[in-house]
Amino acid sequence: MFGVSQFTRGLCSSTERLNVATPSDSTLVTPLANKTGAAFRPSVAILARSVHAAFKLPVKLFDMDSLYVSSHPDDFRSLLALIAAEFSPSCPRTLAEEPPAGAARCRPALVLGDGGDTALCGAGAVAWYLASAGRRTGSDARQESEVWQWLSFAENELTPVACAVVFPVLGVMGVDKKLQHSSKAELLRVLKVLDQVLEPRTFLVGESLSLADMAVAMAALLPFKYALEPTDRKTLVNVSRWFDTCVNQPQFLKVLGKISLCEKMVPVTPKSNFAANAAAAANNTAPNSTPVSGPPKTEAQLKKEAKKREKMEKFQQKREMEKKKKQMQSQTEKKAKPEKKELGVITYDIPTPAGEKKDVLGPLPDSYSPQYVEAAWYSWWEKQGFFKPEYGRKSLSEPNPHGIFMMCIPPPNVTGSLHLGHALTNAIQDCLTRWHRMRGETTLWNPGCDHAGIATQVVVEKKLMRERGMTRHDLGRESFIQEVWTWKNEKGDRIYHQLKKLGSSLDWDRACFTMDPKLSYAVQEAFVRMHDEGVIYRSKRLVNWSCTLNSAISDIEVDKKELTGRTLLPVPGYKEKVEFGVLVSFSYKIEGSDEEVVVATTRIETMLGDTAVAVHPDDPRYQHLKGKVAVHPFCDRKLPIVFDDFVDMNFGTGAVKITPAHDHNDYEVGERHKLPFVNILDENGFLINVPPPFLGMKRFEARKAVLQALKDRSQFKEVKDNPMVVPVCSRSKDIVEPLLKPQWYVDCRDMGKQAADAVRNGELKIIPDHHLKTWFNWMDNIRDWCISRQLWWGHRIPAYFITVNDPSVKPGEDVDGHYWVSGRSEEEAREKAAKRFNVTADKISLRQDEDVLDTWFSSGIFPFSIFGWPNECEDLNVFYPGTLLETGHDILFFWVARMVMMGLKLTGKLPFKEVYLHAVVRDAHGRKMSKSLGNVIDPLDVITGISLEGLHAQLKDSNLDPVETEKAKEGQKSDYPSGIPECGTDALRFALCAYTSQGRDINLDVNRILGYRHFCNKLWNAVKFAMRTLGESFVPWEKAQLCGSESVADRWILSRLCAAVTLCGNGFQAYDFPAITTAIYNFWLYELCDVYLESVKPVFSRRDAEAQKQAEVCRQTLYTCLEVGLRLLSPLMPFVTEELFQRLPRRQPQDSPPSICVTSYPESSEFCWHSEEIDREMEFVMTVVRTIRSLRADYNLTKTRADCYLQCIDSATVSLVEKYSLQIQTLSYSQAIHPVVGGDGTIPVGCAVAIASDKCSVHLMLKGLIDLDKEVAKLTTKQGDLEKQMEKLEEKMKKSDYKEKVPAKVQDLDAEKLRQSQTELQKVKEAIENFRRMM
């Protein structure tokens, strides 16, 4: 993090710069403090720890905690405590009154426990205690320290200046326009520093909202409400965005309501008793608190307040002096730079037919605009065939010495649109594809789309009911399938449009749909072959059944909803919500005795299908029941007492009801003990095979009826809350039921072993390797795969049930695989059946299975079905096996494993050599992307921007119910209070790659993507400036090379360029995308723009002959940096790099590739000028430059250039300084650089001193440039403050019980704080002595 200590130094040297009445430290009042008459005042961190020593554990608030706050709506300290309470798991009761006498002296105060004899006093202590209970004070020690720093910033830096600006507006203190004006300037300066810190961040600490955000937001609350006008907020884009995000969080809204931002800073009519309340907020006391909340103020307190007033007067005088000085300087200084305008929208308006090249002869627009840059390029790339593997090659079969790269897209569902998770997948895959293409490899990225059986059928069924009031059964199977094809042809191309907008360089001529004839034939072939081998077989087993869909569903389509106890959930088809999360206990009577055995269940209705009671073989309580049976209360079924090891005899009564037909564990028990399987549910969820009155009931209505019947028979025992996981169908939101159904299964044992062995022996590589454990766990314990789905849309299973019209052959049963045959056609199946039963074909009747195959079956053969398998062809021979499979780790088993198994089974080859698994994208709060949360974002909305109203409108077109819609709207309002700004494709792609860290989920903040649009703008401006510098007549050398006349700046930037080339190459090889983006970002922004372009400006400004020669070398160096830098960036940002690359002259115009996307990628073998020596030298130079800049900032030398004396330790350092003197002078804005060797006698009097390194000290000439008396006075005050702080800290550390009572971590922090204060005090003393020598 950019430490608070770093930026507050430039903000104000200490709190004495602006001393409005500010509160004292937060106080913990304890019985001991009351007895001794002294309050213990530790840091906030100690306050929390003193109440709960086990700080790392969640803090549990006591039952009777009471929070005492002010009732005034602008008491920002009380508001901070209230907001922190909202984040606490156990909210204290809130009282808008004085705390009990003796418990606390001010508000907010938190009285702990029943007796009120322990209290936390002050906003900081109270907020920390409450926020830590809600885990909002940092996830580790580092983050806790950062939160504490921000609390200090809010208290000591932001609050005083905010009060100084706002209180006169509110009538709390008199209006002094001069003071108010200077105070507001100071406020804006503080907030601009905060704005810089927030540029790459969503929140101040970590990736989620913390107490740091609460404290700083509340410190900024009054300025945003009463002082910061729209023009002010425009200069604080990041702070405004962050503040909006904070105050629109539900917890903030509950306390603050909707905040109205300031339109114009004008006096506000005071509210009732406002002055008292507001002053109380600033002084951390309650209004009129002296007679009520504690004893009279001590003499020391009165002296402290008098000193604060004195400091306030000094502050006013200081501001007036500064204003006069600025007025005097304004006559000689240049005009200030105009405020930076917001990035506008510029469009490309030159008529360009689709597929034709964009006009690049006109001048570049003034600023970067995604709409301008991204226009026209994609259709030209596509028409030119750049994305086809055939480009630049005579034949695909011709060997390519650079190799082949083939990757197929994870086919997205045809039903919908891409979200940011898909965008991440495609950004990574396109970067890799473009990189391999630029390396000269024969490159194919094959597109495709999945037919998405269940999802598509549901969408079309809903459309059919909505528009025509019909069901699919009203239409019939063939007509319904035709309806689906019609929908697909109308709506199914949206996803391809989105992929093109993302710049995905797919070969669209090879696009495949899993229901296309070519792929359907491959699916049929795969089934028939595997069925003929016995790998596919038919069996009656438990499946995940959705009664709403009337289909089995896969595990990936089952959401696991965790419940902590009794919960009412909506279920399709039921008017009232259904109760879950309870455990019902009841008894079964033992036949022939008065004894009973008590069992428990979360699904009481399933007891109608019970066929046994199980106990553990070693349980002594039930040994006497061996051979006994229990009696079912509602039918004449006998339930044997079975003994099985799976029973946990320590759970409940140790007896378990067994329902083999409706529970996976019970199914296995039933198999082991040969129990009857009684199915009590039909496909629609109605009860069957049960006695009246339950027969024909809906399953959850039967739940109530069974419970009541047990009560009537006195066999009900109890019901209690029970944490549990409820399986919910992700498509229909129905409760999933385990149901016995005859289905088709794939025997995965041998295939799973082959897939596991392929990874173990290194044939297949999985990256990152921490997924190996998951892979081996799944493959080594794999279960057979159910591939039947009771749908109409999909690949109908090519299996036929055989009826033999011959009395000598007995009729078969559905579950008997002998009576099923598969075939590529009905004729082939008939021939197989006749041969099997040794009859003529005319005696065979066939009935094709109504079911379709699981969608994952067709996806599993996608890598080779897209190339025409099983038919031999050039594409199959060249591109199978593929090179890489890139996808999210969440489908490692559901898709990746099945592709590996089926590839090995059907082709004898692995479908790819490597698997790279990226992280799952979550929102900025770490939540999974979900429509019901309203956090699913269309990448196109990030690219083009969308208003909050537009986001709301999208929810209307979704399938959410009204309650979920409102919930989703609140989520959108909280995350995107101003909508989503236009970021552009390049910024989105770059951000997604920058976020991709192996092994971690990605908490993606859409607002952060905007920062990379700003990077595009800086890139744009840098290239524009560089092209003006090159000039229209510039001709680059035919080859990038060193000529020997390069300056030290030229050699350095070329060294950094080579380092970036190496880092990018290594990053792509290792799939380390953050390393790539960091290398490119640093090179362009911090090395080329910030250093090189600035350092060579003097070279171009000179007109002598020698300078002109040097300028020509600089131009060649600059061109190399631009051209190579754009090629490095091209795979990540294809649009802006193409736009800028097309404007550059070519080294060899006659042989130059037409597009950057087919230009060679820079290789380290070509760019081999990296010099560690030059890098070390320049690092020293930049250390000196930063030290000079820091000194200039300390003494506010914003415009004035000063002489700089660099005191070097030896002649070698002097030589180094002389070598880089021009760069140091230019980059540090110095008047002149004077390297010297020797003691202080060689340095003129009147310099400020700072140590740059162990080899060099910086002496900046200040004499005549600053007010020495004022600086000495300021430093003397700071010296006194530091001495007091150190004295207080030393006194605390010397206490006898300090070592025993204070946690070790806090002791370390105290020691470090004391050390820093000692160092700072020494510097202050040296500076005072230095100034006095100048006088």
XYZ file of C-alpha atoms in Angstrom, residues 7 81 111 116 203 411 463 543 560 787 830 1076 1248 1270:
14
model
C 1.724 10.982 1.580
C -19.948 4.106 15.225
C -21.027 0.145 27.358
C -22.025 -1.186 32.546
C -11.255 0.295 -1.301
C -18.014 -23.524 -26.346
C -41.117 -18.018 -24.786
C -30.189 -39.558 -10.358
C -25.765 -26.389 -2.871
C -25.544 -39.380 -19.703
C -32.364 -53.718 -36.622
C 3.449 -9.470 -18.766
C 18.824 21.821 2.648
C 8.924 30.791 9.205
